[in-house]
mmCIF file with all atom_site columns, C-alpha atoms in Angstrom:
data_model
loop_
_atom_site.group_PDB
_atom_site.id
_atom_site.type_symbol
_atom_site.label_atom_id
_atom_site.label_alt_id
_atom_site.label_comp_id
_atom_site.label_asym_id
_atom_site.label_entity_id
_atom_site.label_seq_id
_atom_site.pdbx_PDB_ins_code
_atom_site.Cartn_x
_atom_site.Cartn_y
_atom_site.Cartn_z
_atom_site.occupancy
_atom_site.B_iso_or_equiv
_atom_site.pdbx_formal_charge
_atom_site.auth_seq_id
_atom_site.auth_comp_id
_atom_site.auth_asym_id
_atom_site.auth_atom_id
_atom_site.pdbx_PDB_model_num
ATOM 1   C CA . UNK A 1 1   ? 31.305 204.503 -141.042 1.00 83.00 ? 1   UNK A CA 1
ATOM 2   C CA . UNK A 1 2   ? 27.986 202.772 -141.596 1.00 88.00 ? 2   UNK A CA 1
ATOM 3   C CA . UNK A 1 3   ? 28.102 199.986 -144.174 1.00 92.00 ? 3   UNK A CA 1
ATOM 4   C CA . UNK A 1 4   ? 25.125 198.058 -145.488 1.00 96.00 ? 4   UNK A CA 1
ATOM 5   C CA . UNK A 1 5   ? 25.571 194.604 -146.999 1.00 97.00 ? 5   UNK A CA 1
ATOM 6   C CA . UNK A 1 6   ? 23.002 192.522 -148.835 1.00 97.00 ? 6   UNK A CA 1
ATOM 7   C CA . UNK A 1 7   ? 23.293 188.801 -149.354 1.00 93.00 ? 7   UNK A CA 1
ATOM 8   C CA . UNK A 1 8   ? 22.863 187.178 -151.811 1.00 92.00 ? 8   UNK A CA 1
ATOM 9   C CA . UNK A 1 9   ? 23.661 189.535 -154.697 1.00 94.00 ? 9   UNK A CA 1
ATOM 10  C CA . UNK A 1 10  ? 21.403 187.511 -156.967 1.00 96.00 ? 10  UNK A CA 1
ATOM 11  C CA . UNK A 1 11  ? 18.750 184.865 -156.434 1.00 96.00 ? 11  UNK A CA 1
ATOM 12  C CA . UNK A 1 12  ? 16.718 182.745 -158.823 1.00 97.00 ? 12  UNK A CA 1
ATOM 13  C CA . UNK A 1 13  ? 13.733 180.759 -157.563 1.00 97.00 ? 13  UNK A CA 1
ATOM 14  C CA . UNK A 1 14  ? 10.761 178.933 -159.076 1.00 97.00 ? 14  UNK A CA 1
ATOM 15  C CA . UNK A 1 15  ? 7.344  180.518 -158.801 1.00 97.00 ? 15  UNK A CA 1
ATOM 16  C CA . UNK A 1 16  ? 5.531  179.795 -155.555 1.00 97.00 ? 16  UNK A CA 1
ATOM 17  C CA . UNK A 1 17  ? 8.586  179.549 -153.326 1.00 97.00 ? 17  UNK A CA 1
ATOM 18  C CA . UNK A 1 18  ? 8.893  181.479 -150.092 1.00 97.00 ? 18  UNK A CA 1
ATOM 19  C CA . UNK A 1 19  ? 12.190 183.346 -149.900 1.00 96.00 ? 19  UNK A CA 1
ATOM 20  C CA . UNK A 1 20  ? 14.282 185.499 -147.599 1.00 96.00 ? 20  UNK A CA 1
ATOM 21  C CA . UNK A 1 21  ? 16.540 188.387 -148.521 1.00 97.00 ? 21  UNK A CA 1
ATOM 22  C CA . UNK A 1 22  ? 19.151 189.480 -146.028 1.00 97.00 ? 22  UNK A CA 1
ATOM 23  C CA . UNK A 1 23  ? 20.531 192.870 -145.060 1.00 98.00 ? 23  UNK A CA 1
ATOM 24  C CA . UNK A 1 24  ? 23.193 193.623 -142.460 1.00 98.00 ? 24  UNK A CA 1
ATOM 25  C CA . UNK A 1 25  ? 24.553 196.926 -141.182 1.00 96.00 ? 25  UNK A CA 1
ATOM 26  C CA . UNK A 1 26  ? 27.631 197.734 -139.127 1.00 95.00 ? 26  UNK A CA 1
ATOM 27  C CA . UNK A 1 27  ? 26.369 200.506 -136.836 1.00 90.00 ? 27  UNK A CA 1
ATOM 28  C CA . UNK A 1 28  ? 23.265 199.714 -134.794 1.00 88.00 ? 28  UNK A CA 1
ATOM 29  C CA . UNK A 1 29  ? 22.548 203.421 -134.146 1.00 88.00 ? 29  UNK A CA 1
ATOM 30  C CA . UNK A 1 30  ? 20.006 203.745 -136.923 1.00 90.00 ? 30  UNK A CA 1
ATOM 31  C CA . UNK A 1 31  ? 16.742 205.671 -137.034 1.00 89.00 ? 31  UNK A CA 1
ATOM 32  C CA . UNK A 1 32  ? 14.950 203.342 -139.400 1.00 91.00 ? 32  UNK A CA 1
ATOM 33  C CA . UNK A 1 33  ? 15.413 200.775 -142.132 1.00 94.00 ? 33  UNK A CA 1
ATOM 34  C CA . UNK A 1 34  ? 13.647 200.586 -145.464 1.00 94.00 ? 34  UNK A CA 1
ATOM 35  C CA . UNK A 1 35  ? 13.278 198.007 -148.175 1.00 97.00 ? 35  UNK A CA 1
ATOM 36  C CA . UNK A 1 36  ? 12.905 199.282 -151.731 1.00 96.00 ? 36  UNK A CA 1
ATOM 37  C CA . UNK A 1 37  ? 12.116 197.624 -155.025 1.00 97.00 ? 37  UNK A CA 1
ATOM 38  C CA . UNK A 1 38  ? 13.773 198.725 -158.270 1.00 95.00 ? 38  UNK A CA 1
ATOM 39  C CA . UNK A 1 39  ? 12.647 197.520 -161.680 1.00 95.00 ? 39  UNK A CA 1
ATOM 40  C CA . UNK A 1 40  ? 15.103 197.716 -164.613 1.00 90.00 ? 40  UNK A CA 1
ATOM 41  C CA . UNK A 1 41  ? 15.474 201.276 -165.884 1.00 85.00 ? 41  UNK A CA 1
ATOM 42  C CA . UNK A 1 42  ? 13.112 202.618 -163.239 1.00 88.00 ? 42  UNK A CA 1
ATOM 43  C CA . UNK A 1 43  ? 13.278 204.490 -159.971 1.00 90.00 ? 43  UNK A CA 1
ATOM 44  C CA . UNK A 1 44  ? 12.896 203.021 -156.514 1.00 93.00 ? 44  UNK A CA 1
ATOM 45  C CA . UNK A 1 45  ? 9.636  202.188 -154.817 1.00 93.00 ? 45  UNK A CA 1
ATOM 46  C CA . UNK A 1 46  ? 9.491  202.012 -151.031 1.00 92.00 ? 46  UNK A CA 1
ATOM 47  C CA . UNK A 1 47  ? 8.054  198.676 -149.874 1.00 96.00 ? 47  UNK A CA 1
ATOM 48  C CA . UNK A 1 48  ? 8.376  198.704 -146.105 1.00 96.00 ? 48  UNK A CA 1
ATOM 49  C CA . UNK A 1 49  ? 9.712  201.157 -143.522 1.00 93.00 ? 49  UNK A CA 1
ATOM 50  C CA . UNK A 1 50  ? 10.643 199.920 -140.060 1.00 94.00 ? 50  UNK A CA 1
ATOM 51  C CA . UNK A 1 51  ? 11.306 202.502 -137.371 1.00 91.00 ? 51  UNK A CA 1
ATOM 52  C CA . UNK A 1 52  ? 14.163 201.755 -134.956 1.00 91.00 ? 52  UNK A CA 1
ATOM 53  C CA . UNK A 1 53  ? 11.671 201.025 -132.159 1.00 92.00 ? 53  UNK A CA 1
ATOM 54  C CA . UNK A 1 54  ? 9.815  198.416 -134.241 1.00 94.00 ? 54  UNK A CA 1
ATOM 55  C CA . UNK A 1 55  ? 10.630 194.759 -134.830 1.00 95.00 ? 55  UNK A CA 1
ATOM 56  C CA . UNK A 1 56  ? 8.749  194.126 -138.058 1.00 96.00 ? 56  UNK A CA 1
ATOM 57  C CA . UNK A 1 57  ? 6.393  195.459 -140.702 1.00 96.00 ? 57  UNK A CA 1
ATOM 58  C CA . UNK A 1 58  ? 4.070  193.602 -143.029 1.00 97.00 ? 58  UNK A CA 1
ATOM 59  C CA . UNK A 1 59  ? 2.466  194.485 -146.325 1.00 96.00 ? 59  UNK A CA 1
ATOM 60  C CA . UNK A 1 60  ? 0.594  191.795 -148.196 1.00 97.00 ? 60  UNK A CA 1
ATOM 61  C CA . UNK A 1 61  ? 2.998  188.960 -149.006 1.00 97.00 ? 61  UNK A CA 1
ATOM 62  C CA . UNK A 1 62  ? 5.978  190.929 -147.693 1.00 98.00 ? 62  UNK A CA 1
ATOM 63  C CA . UNK A 1 63  ? 7.298  190.889 -144.150 1.00 98.00 ? 63  UNK A CA 1
ATOM 64  C CA . UNK A 1 64  ? 10.378 192.744 -142.992 1.00 98.00 ? 64  UNK A CA 1
ATOM 65  C CA . UNK A 1 65  ? 12.053 192.248 -139.644 1.00 97.00 ? 65  UNK A CA 1
ATOM 66  C CA . UNK A 1 66  ? 14.634 194.326 -137.832 1.00 97.00 ? 66  UNK A CA 1
ATOM 67  C CA . UNK A 1 67  ? 17.115 193.262 -135.153 1.00 96.00 ? 67  UNK A CA 1
ATOM 68  C CA . UNK A 1 68  ? 19.101 196.373 -134.290 1.00 93.00 ? 68  UNK A CA 1
ATOM 69  C CA . UNK A 1 69  ? 21.317 194.699 -131.721 1.00 92.00 ? 69  UNK A CA 1
ATOM 70  C CA . UNK A 1 70  ? 22.636 192.191 -134.239 1.00 95.00 ? 70  UNK A CA 1
ATOM 71  C CA . UNK A 1 71  ? 22.612 194.655 -137.146 1.00 96.00 ? 71  UNK A CA 1
ATOM 72  C CA . UNK A 1 72  ? 20.315 192.563 -139.323 1.00 97.00 ? 72  UNK A CA 1
ATOM 73  C CA . UNK A 1 73  ? 17.121 192.826 -141.290 1.00 98.00 ? 73  UNK A CA 1
ATOM 74  C CA . UNK A 1 74  ? 15.326 190.274 -143.436 1.00 98.00 ? 74  UNK A CA 1
ATOM 75  C CA . UNK A 1 75  ? 12.703 190.659 -146.136 1.00 98.00 ? 75  UNK A CA 1
ATOM 76  C CA . UNK A 1 76  ? 10.446 187.646 -146.415 1.00 98.00 ? 76  UNK A CA 1
ATOM 77  C CA . UNK A 1 77  ? 8.457  187.195 -149.619 1.00 98.00 ? 77  UNK A CA 1
ATOM 78  C CA . UNK A 1 78  ? 5.708  184.588 -149.472 1.00 98.00 ? 78  UNK A CA 1
ATOM 79  C CA . UNK A 1 79  ? 4.472  182.618 -152.466 1.00 98.00 ? 79  UNK A CA 1
ATOM 80  C CA . UNK A 1 80  ? 6.743  184.371 -154.951 1.00 97.00 ? 80  UNK A CA 1
ATOM 81  C CA . UNK A 1 81  ? 5.408  185.371 -158.378 1.00 97.00 ? 81  UNK A CA 1
ATOM 82  C CA . UNK A 1 82  ? 7.170  186.284 -161.650 1.00 97.00 ? 82  UNK A CA 1
ATOM 83  C CA . UNK A 1 83  ? 6.017  189.871 -161.066 1.00 97.00 ? 83  UNK A CA 1
ATOM 84  C CA . UNK A 1 84  ? 8.233  189.959 -157.972 1.00 98.00 ? 84  UNK A CA 1
ATOM 85  C CA . UNK A 1 85  ? 11.299 189.843 -160.216 1.00 98.00 ? 85  UNK A CA 1
ATOM 86  C CA . UNK A 1 86  ? 13.281 193.017 -159.518 1.00 97.00 ? 86  UNK A CA 1
ATOM 87  C CA . UNK A 1 87  ? 16.226 194.287 -157.511 1.00 96.00 ? 87  UNK A CA 1
ATOM 88  C CA . UNK A 1 88  ? 15.525 194.726 -153.807 1.00 97.00 ? 88  UNK A CA 1
ATOM 89  C CA . UNK A 1 89  ? 17.476 197.370 -151.936 1.00 97.00 ? 89  UNK A CA 1
ATOM 90  C CA . UNK A 1 90  ? 17.911 197.781 -148.213 1.00 96.00 ? 90  UNK A CA 1
ATOM 91  C CA . UNK A 1 91  ? 18.634 201.249 -146.804 1.00 95.00 ? 91  UNK A CA 1
ATOM 92  C CA . UNK A 1 92  ? 19.311 202.421 -143.262 1.00 94.00 ? 92  UNK A CA 1
ATOM 93  C CA . UNK A 1 93  ? 18.302 205.858 -142.120 1.00 90.00 ? 93  UNK A CA 1
ATOM 94  C CA . UNK A 1 94  ? 20.608 208.071 -140.070 1.00 80.00 ? 94  UNK A CA 1
ATOM 95  C CA . UNK A 1 95  ? 20.982 211.770 -139.333 1.00 68.00 ? 95  UNK A CA 1
ATOM 96  C CA . UNK A 1 96  ? 17.656 212.329 -137.609 1.00 62.00 ? 96  UNK A CA 1
ATOM 97  C CA . UNK A 1 97  ? 14.883 214.148 -139.410 1.00 56.00 ? 97  UNK A CA 1
ATOM 98  C CA . UNK A 1 98  ? 16.785 214.723 -142.634 1.00 62.00 ? 98  UNK A CA 1
ATOM 99  C CA . UNK A 1 99  ? 16.101 211.153 -143.594 1.00 68.00 ? 99  UNK A CA 1
ATOM 100 C CA . UNK A 1 100 ? 19.532 210.502 -145.056 1.00 81.00 ? 100 UNK A CA 1
ATOM 101 C CA . UNK A 1 101 ? 19.859 206.931 -146.235 1.00 89.00 ? 101 UNK A CA 1
ATOM 102 C CA . UNK A 1 102 ? 22.753 204.535 -146.767 1.00 92.00 ? 102 UNK A CA 1
ATOM 103 C CA . UNK A 1 103 ? 21.943 201.856 -149.285 1.00 94.00 ? 103 UNK A CA 1
ATOM 104 C CA . UNK A 1 104 ? 23.096 198.314 -149.778 1.00 96.00 ? 104 UNK A CA 1
ATOM 105 C CA . UNK A 1 105 ? 24.009 197.153 -153.280 1.00 95.00 ? 105 UNK A CA 1
ATOM 106 C CA . UNK A 1 106 ? 20.836 195.146 -153.644 1.00 96.00 ? 106 UNK A CA 1
ATOM 107 C CA . UNK A 1 107 ? 19.703 191.604 -154.337 1.00 97.00 ? 107 UNK A CA 1
ATOM 108 C CA . UNK A 1 108 ? 18.550 190.863 -157.878 1.00 96.00 ? 108 UNK A CA 1
ATOM 109 C CA . UNK A 1 109 ? 15.626 188.464 -157.685 1.00 98.00 ? 109 UNK A CA 1
ATOM 110 C CA . UNK A 1 110 ? 14.377 186.391 -160.577 1.00 98.00 ? 110 UNK A CA 1
ATOM 111 C CA . UNK A 1 111 ? 11.211 184.333 -160.140 1.00 98.00 ? 111 UNK A CA 1
ATOM 112 C CA . UNK A 1 112 ? 10.803 181.715 -162.893 1.00 97.00 ? 112 UNK A CA 1
ATOM 113 C CA . UNK A 1 113 ? 7.312  180.695 -164.058 1.00 95.00 ? 113 UNK A CA 1
ATOM 114 C CA . UNK B 2 1   ? -0.216 214.026 -159.217 1.00 76.00 ? 1   UNK B CA 1
ATOM 115 C CA . UNK B 2 2   ? 2.931  213.478 -161.267 1.00 82.00 ? 2   UNK B CA 1
ATOM 116 C CA . UNK B 2 3   ? 5.003  212.692 -158.150 1.00 93.00 ? 3   UNK B CA 1
ATOM 117 C CA . UNK B 2 4   ? 8.723  213.211 -158.728 1.00 96.00 ? 4   UNK B CA 1
ATOM 118 C CA . UNK B 2 5   ? 9.821  213.995 -162.273 1.00 96.00 ? 5   UNK B CA 1
ATOM 119 C CA . UNK B 2 6   ? 13.327 214.355 -163.668 1.00 97.00 ? 6   UNK B CA 1
ATOM 120 C CA . UNK B 2 7   ? 14.536 216.155 -166.765 1.00 97.00 ? 7   UNK B CA 1
ATOM 121 C CA . UNK B 2 8   ? 16.189 215.009 -168.995 1.00 96.00 ? 8   UNK B CA 1
ATOM 122 C CA . UNK B 2 9   ? 15.903 211.202 -169.047 1.00 95.00 ? 9   UNK B CA 1
ATOM 123 C CA . UNK B 2 10  ? 19.123 210.701 -170.984 1.00 96.00 ? 10  UNK B CA 1
ATOM 124 C CA . UNK B 2 11  ? 22.092 212.915 -171.765 1.00 96.00 ? 11  UNK B CA 1
ATOM 125 C CA . UNK B 2 12  ? 25.529 212.514 -173.333 1.00 97.00 ? 12  UNK B CA 1
ATOM 126 C CA . UNK B 2 13  ? 28.192 215.091 -172.535 1.00 96.00 ? 13  UNK B CA 1
ATOM 127 C CA . UNK B 2 14  ? 31.774 215.614 -173.538 1.00 97.00 ? 14  UNK B CA 1
ATOM 128 C CA . UNK B 2 15  ? 34.417 216.039 -170.865 1.00 97.00 ? 15  UNK B CA 1
ATOM 129 C CA . UNK B 2 16  ? 34.448 219.624 -169.615 1.00 97.00 ? 16  UNK B CA 1
ATOM 130 C CA . UNK B 2 17  ? 30.892 220.471 -170.634 1.00 97.00 ? 17  UNK B CA 1
ATOM 131 C CA . UNK B 2 18  ? 28.357 221.674 -168.113 1.00 96.00 ? 18  UNK B CA 1
ATOM 132 C CA . UNK B 2 19  ? 24.744 220.774 -167.551 1.00 95.00 ? 19  UNK B CA 1
ATOM 133 C CA . UNK B 2 20  ? 21.895 221.005 -165.086 1.00 97.00 ? 20  UNK B CA 1
ATOM 134 C CA . UNK B 2 21  ? 19.544 218.228 -164.069 1.00 97.00 ? 21  UNK B CA 1
ATOM 135 C CA . UNK B 2 22  ? 16.093 219.288 -162.954 1.00 97.00 ? 22  UNK B CA 1
ATOM 136 C CA . UNK B 2 23  ? 13.999 217.537 -160.337 1.00 98.00 ? 23  UNK B CA 1
ATOM 137 C CA . UNK B 2 24  ? 10.428 218.599 -159.684 1.00 98.00 ? 24  UNK B CA 1
ATOM 138 C CA . UNK B 2 25  ? 7.886  217.331 -157.160 1.00 97.00 ? 25  UNK B CA 1
ATOM 139 C CA . UNK B 2 26  ? 4.238  218.231 -156.754 1.00 96.00 ? 26  UNK B CA 1
ATOM 140 C CA . UNK B 2 27  ? 3.684  216.704 -153.314 1.00 95.00 ? 27  UNK B CA 1
ATOM 141 C CA . UNK B 2 28  ? 4.644  219.812 -151.306 1.00 95.00 ? 28  UNK B CA 1
ATOM 142 C CA . UNK B 2 29  ? 7.547  217.900 -149.761 1.00 94.00 ? 29  UNK B CA 1
ATOM 143 C CA . UNK B 2 30  ? 10.099 219.764 -147.658 1.00 93.00 ? 30  UNK B CA 1
ATOM 144 C CA . UNK B 2 31  ? 13.037 217.418 -148.210 1.00 93.00 ? 31  UNK B CA 1
ATOM 145 C CA . UNK B 2 32  ? 14.675 216.687 -151.518 1.00 95.00 ? 32  UNK B CA 1
ATOM 146 C CA . UNK B 2 33  ? 17.717 214.557 -152.386 1.00 95.00 ? 33  UNK B CA 1
ATOM 147 C CA . UNK B 2 34  ? 20.071 213.791 -155.241 1.00 97.00 ? 34  UNK B CA 1
ATOM 148 C CA . UNK B 2 35  ? 21.664 210.330 -155.489 1.00 96.00 ? 35  UNK B CA 1
ATOM 149 C CA . UNK B 2 36  ? 23.880 208.632 -158.005 1.00 97.00 ? 36  UNK B CA 1
ATOM 150 C CA . UNK B 2 37  ? 23.749 204.922 -158.732 1.00 96.00 ? 37  UNK B CA 1
ATOM 151 C CA . UNK B 2 38  ? 26.775 203.115 -160.095 1.00 94.00 ? 38  UNK B CA 1
ATOM 152 C CA . UNK B 2 39  ? 27.233 199.397 -160.813 1.00 86.00 ? 39  UNK B CA 1
ATOM 153 C CA . UNK B 2 40  ? 28.692 197.657 -157.777 1.00 81.00 ? 40  UNK B CA 1
ATOM 154 C CA . UNK B 2 41  ? 28.421 200.812 -155.629 1.00 83.00 ? 41  UNK B CA 1
ATOM 155 C CA . UNK B 2 42  ? 24.755 201.135 -154.799 1.00 85.00 ? 42  UNK B CA 1
ATOM 156 C CA . UNK B 2 43  ? 23.074 204.508 -154.396 1.00 93.00 ? 43  UNK B CA 1
ATOM 157 C CA . UNK B 2 44  ? 25.088 207.299 -152.820 1.00 94.00 ? 44  UNK B CA 1
ATOM 158 C CA . UNK B 2 45  ? 23.812 210.651 -151.612 1.00 93.00 ? 45  UNK B CA 1
ATOM 159 C CA . UNK B 2 46  ? 25.270 213.662 -153.435 1.00 95.00 ? 46  UNK B CA 1
ATOM 160 C CA . UNK B 2 47  ? 23.430 216.636 -151.905 1.00 96.00 ? 47  UNK B CA 1
ATOM 161 C CA . UNK B 2 48  ? 20.174 217.194 -150.120 1.00 93.00 ? 48  UNK B CA 1
ATOM 162 C CA . UNK B 2 49  ? 17.863 220.006 -149.049 1.00 94.00 ? 49  UNK B CA 1
ATOM 163 C CA . UNK B 2 50  ? 15.647 220.289 -145.988 1.00 91.00 ? 50  UNK B CA 1
ATOM 164 C CA . UNK B 2 51  ? 13.652 223.227 -147.326 1.00 92.00 ? 51  UNK B CA 1
ATOM 165 C CA . UNK B 2 52  ? 13.466 226.044 -149.846 1.00 94.00 ? 52  UNK B CA 1
ATOM 166 C CA . UNK B 2 53  ? 16.716 227.987 -149.956 1.00 94.00 ? 53  UNK B CA 1
ATOM 167 C CA . UNK B 2 54  ? 18.743 225.335 -148.081 1.00 94.00 ? 54  UNK B CA 1
ATOM 168 C CA . UNK B 2 55  ? 21.238 222.759 -149.327 1.00 95.00 ? 55  UNK B CA 1
ATOM 169 C CA . UNK B 2 56  ? 23.705 220.409 -147.667 1.00 93.00 ? 56  UNK B CA 1
ATOM 170 C CA . UNK B 2 57  ? 26.443 218.002 -148.747 1.00 93.00 ? 57  UNK B CA 1
ATOM 171 C CA . UNK B 2 58  ? 25.947 214.284 -148.795 1.00 91.00 ? 58  UNK B CA 1
ATOM 172 C CA . UNK B 2 59  ? 28.440 211.467 -149.145 1.00 89.00 ? 59  UNK B CA 1
ATOM 173 C CA . UNK B 2 60  ? 29.846 212.317 -152.604 1.00 94.00 ? 60  UNK B CA 1
ATOM 174 C CA . UNK B 2 61  ? 29.368 216.082 -153.245 1.00 96.00 ? 61  UNK B CA 1
ATOM 175 C CA . UNK B 2 62  ? 32.590 216.890 -155.115 1.00 96.00 ? 62  UNK B CA 1
ATOM 176 C CA . UNK B 2 63  ? 32.088 218.121 -158.683 1.00 96.00 ? 63  UNK B CA 1
ATOM 177 C CA . UNK B 2 64  ? 28.410 218.930 -158.166 1.00 97.00 ? 64  UNK B CA 1
ATOM 178 C CA . UNK B 2 65  ? 26.445 221.981 -157.088 1.00 97.00 ? 65  UNK B CA 1
ATOM 179 C CA . UNK B 2 66  ? 22.786 222.269 -156.196 1.00 97.00 ? 66  UNK B CA 1
ATOM 180 C CA . UNK B 2 67  ? 20.137 224.915 -155.741 1.00 97.00 ? 67  UNK B CA 1
ATOM 181 C CA . UNK B 2 68  ? 16.645 224.941 -154.192 1.00 97.00 ? 68  UNK B CA 1
ATOM 182 C CA . UNK B 2 69  ? 15.218 228.321 -155.176 1.00 94.00 ? 69  UNK B CA 1
ATOM 183 C CA . UNK B 2 70  ? 11.656 226.988 -155.214 1.00 95.00 ? 70  UNK B CA 1
ATOM 184 C CA . UNK B 2 71  ? 10.219 224.399 -152.863 1.00 96.00 ? 71  UNK B CA 1
ATOM 185 C CA . UNK B 2 72  ? 9.109  222.147 -155.693 1.00 97.00 ? 72  UNK B CA 1
ATOM 186 C CA . UNK B 2 73  ? 12.397 222.154 -157.629 1.00 97.00 ? 73  UNK B CA 1
ATOM 187 C CA . UNK B 2 74  ? 15.883 220.851 -156.834 1.00 98.00 ? 74  UNK B CA 1
ATOM 188 C CA . UNK B 2 75  ? 18.587 221.422 -159.438 1.00 98.00 ? 75  UNK B CA 1
ATOM 189 C CA . UNK B 2 76  ? 21.832 219.462 -159.748 1.00 98.00 ? 76  UNK B CA 1
ATOM 190 C CA . UNK B 2 77  ? 24.626 221.095 -161.717 1.00 97.00 ? 77  UNK B CA 1
ATOM 191 C CA . UNK B 2 78  ? 27.827 219.747 -163.190 1.00 96.00 ? 78  UNK B CA 1
ATOM 192 C CA . UNK B 2 79  ? 30.174 222.632 -163.962 1.00 92.00 ? 79  UNK B CA 1
ATOM 193 C CA . UNK B 2 80  ? 32.858 220.641 -165.779 1.00 96.00 ? 80  UNK B CA 1
ATOM 194 C CA . UNK B 2 81  ? 31.768 217.088 -166.478 1.00 96.00 ? 81  UNK B CA 1
ATOM 195 C CA . UNK B 2 82  ? 34.253 214.227 -166.066 1.00 97.00 ? 82  UNK B CA 1
ATOM 196 C CA . UNK B 2 83  ? 33.988 210.579 -167.213 1.00 97.00 ? 83  UNK B CA 1
ATOM 197 C CA . UNK B 2 84  ? 33.807 209.575 -163.520 1.00 96.00 ? 84  UNK B CA 1
ATOM 198 C CA . UNK B 2 85  ? 30.430 211.319 -163.386 1.00 97.00 ? 85  UNK B CA 1
ATOM 199 C CA . UNK B 2 86  ? 28.916 208.843 -165.819 1.00 97.00 ? 86  UNK B CA 1
ATOM 200 C CA . UNK B 2 87  ? 26.090 207.392 -163.770 1.00 97.00 ? 87  UNK B CA 1
ATOM 201 C CA . UNK B 2 88  ? 22.368 207.191 -163.254 1.00 97.00 ? 88  UNK B CA 1
ATOM 202 C CA . UNK B 2 89  ? 21.123 210.094 -161.168 1.00 98.00 ? 89  UNK B CA 1
ATOM 203 C CA . UNK B 2 90  ? 18.038 209.801 -159.001 1.00 97.00 ? 90  UNK B CA 1
ATOM 204 C CA . UNK B 2 91  ? 16.117 212.535 -157.287 1.00 97.00 ? 91  UNK B CA 1
ATOM 205 C CA . UNK B 2 92  ? 13.898 211.851 -154.286 1.00 95.00 ? 92  UNK B CA 1
ATOM 206 C CA . UNK B 2 93  ? 11.625 213.833 -152.018 1.00 94.00 ? 93  UNK B CA 1
ATOM 207 C CA . UNK B 2 94  ? 9.986  213.295 -148.659 1.00 92.00 ? 94  UNK B CA 1
ATOM 208 C CA . UNK B 2 95  ? 7.628  215.129 -146.353 1.00 86.00 ? 95  UNK B CA 1
ATOM 209 C CA . UNK B 2 96  ? 9.309  214.441 -143.042 1.00 74.00 ? 96  UNK B CA 1
ATOM 210 C CA . UNK B 2 97  ? 12.436 212.449 -143.836 1.00 64.00 ? 97  UNK B CA 1
ATOM 211 C CA . UNK B 2 98  ? 12.233 208.673 -143.657 1.00 75.00 ? 98  UNK B CA 1
ATOM 212 C CA . UNK B 2 99  ? 9.918  207.705 -146.504 1.00 83.00 ? 99  UNK B CA 1
ATOM 213 C CA . UNK B 2 100 ? 11.342 208.949 -149.772 1.00 89.00 ? 100 UNK B CA 1
ATOM 214 C CA . UNK B 2 101 ? 9.669  208.998 -153.174 1.00 92.00 ? 101 UNK B CA 1
ATOM 215 C CA . UNK B 2 102 ? 12.000 208.559 -156.108 1.00 94.00 ? 102 UNK B CA 1
ATOM 216 C CA . UNK B 2 103 ? 11.970 209.893 -159.643 1.00 95.00 ? 103 UNK B CA 1
ATOM 217 C CA . UNK B 2 104 ? 12.602 207.692 -162.702 1.00 94.00 ? 104 UNK B CA 1
ATOM 218 C CA . UNK B 2 105 ? 16.260 208.668 -163.032 1.00 96.00 ? 105 UNK B CA 1
ATOM 219 C CA . UNK B 2 106 ? 18.532 210.421 -165.530 1.00 97.00 ? 106 UNK B CA 1
ATOM 220 C CA . UNK B 2 107 ? 21.138 208.355 -167.355 1.00 96.00 ? 107 UNK B CA 1
ATOM 221 C CA . UNK B 2 108 ? 24.221 210.517 -167.956 1.00 97.00 ? 108 UNK B CA 1
ATOM 222 C CA . UNK B 2 109 ? 27.200 209.513 -170.042 1.00 97.00 ? 109 UNK B CA 1
ATOM 223 C CA . UNK B 2 110 ? 30.334 211.652 -170.093 1.00 97.00 ? 110 UNK B CA 1
ATOM 224 C CA . UNK B 2 111 ? 32.702 210.893 -172.961 1.00 96.00 ? 111 UNK B CA 1
#
């Protein structure tokens, strides 16, 4: 059974730091991997989607990498800002076109001014 | 566009009561999903639908039923609510699968 683990569970950094969030998965037979952001009391917002054939995706200050063979993904956030404070969730896609996702438990990020 | 909306936002039930959660999307998406989010458990898929009139079980379907009578709506029903169903419920939709758009969630408490 596919399991998705995110380390650390919580992270507090000063504003301006570059940081890395980690995600690992047990079964390398995935279709894609996504990183989501969740603000308190809100739904999820998709940040980056990496297809299984890709190695990385970038959007602004965010860069996500995927290494299927080792079962790992990282989300790199450059020059962190207090507005980046949220919970970041990693999810792996399986089951073909249905888009079914298995989520990690998330990393709660706090960026201090 | 409103995106994905969920009704109601909050609800308190007593054990044994029934209720229906409504999810609506105005993006003409084929796929719709219901998840629950519990502390320490992450999001887990309850049921999903790949098109109008179709439904399928996800990871944790027991105690829930769903219906997709219209393409834009996906209903989640609890026939006899239990305290273990206290959770935050999220609906999502997607056009072709991978990239899902989430609603704001429904916080359900079962006493």
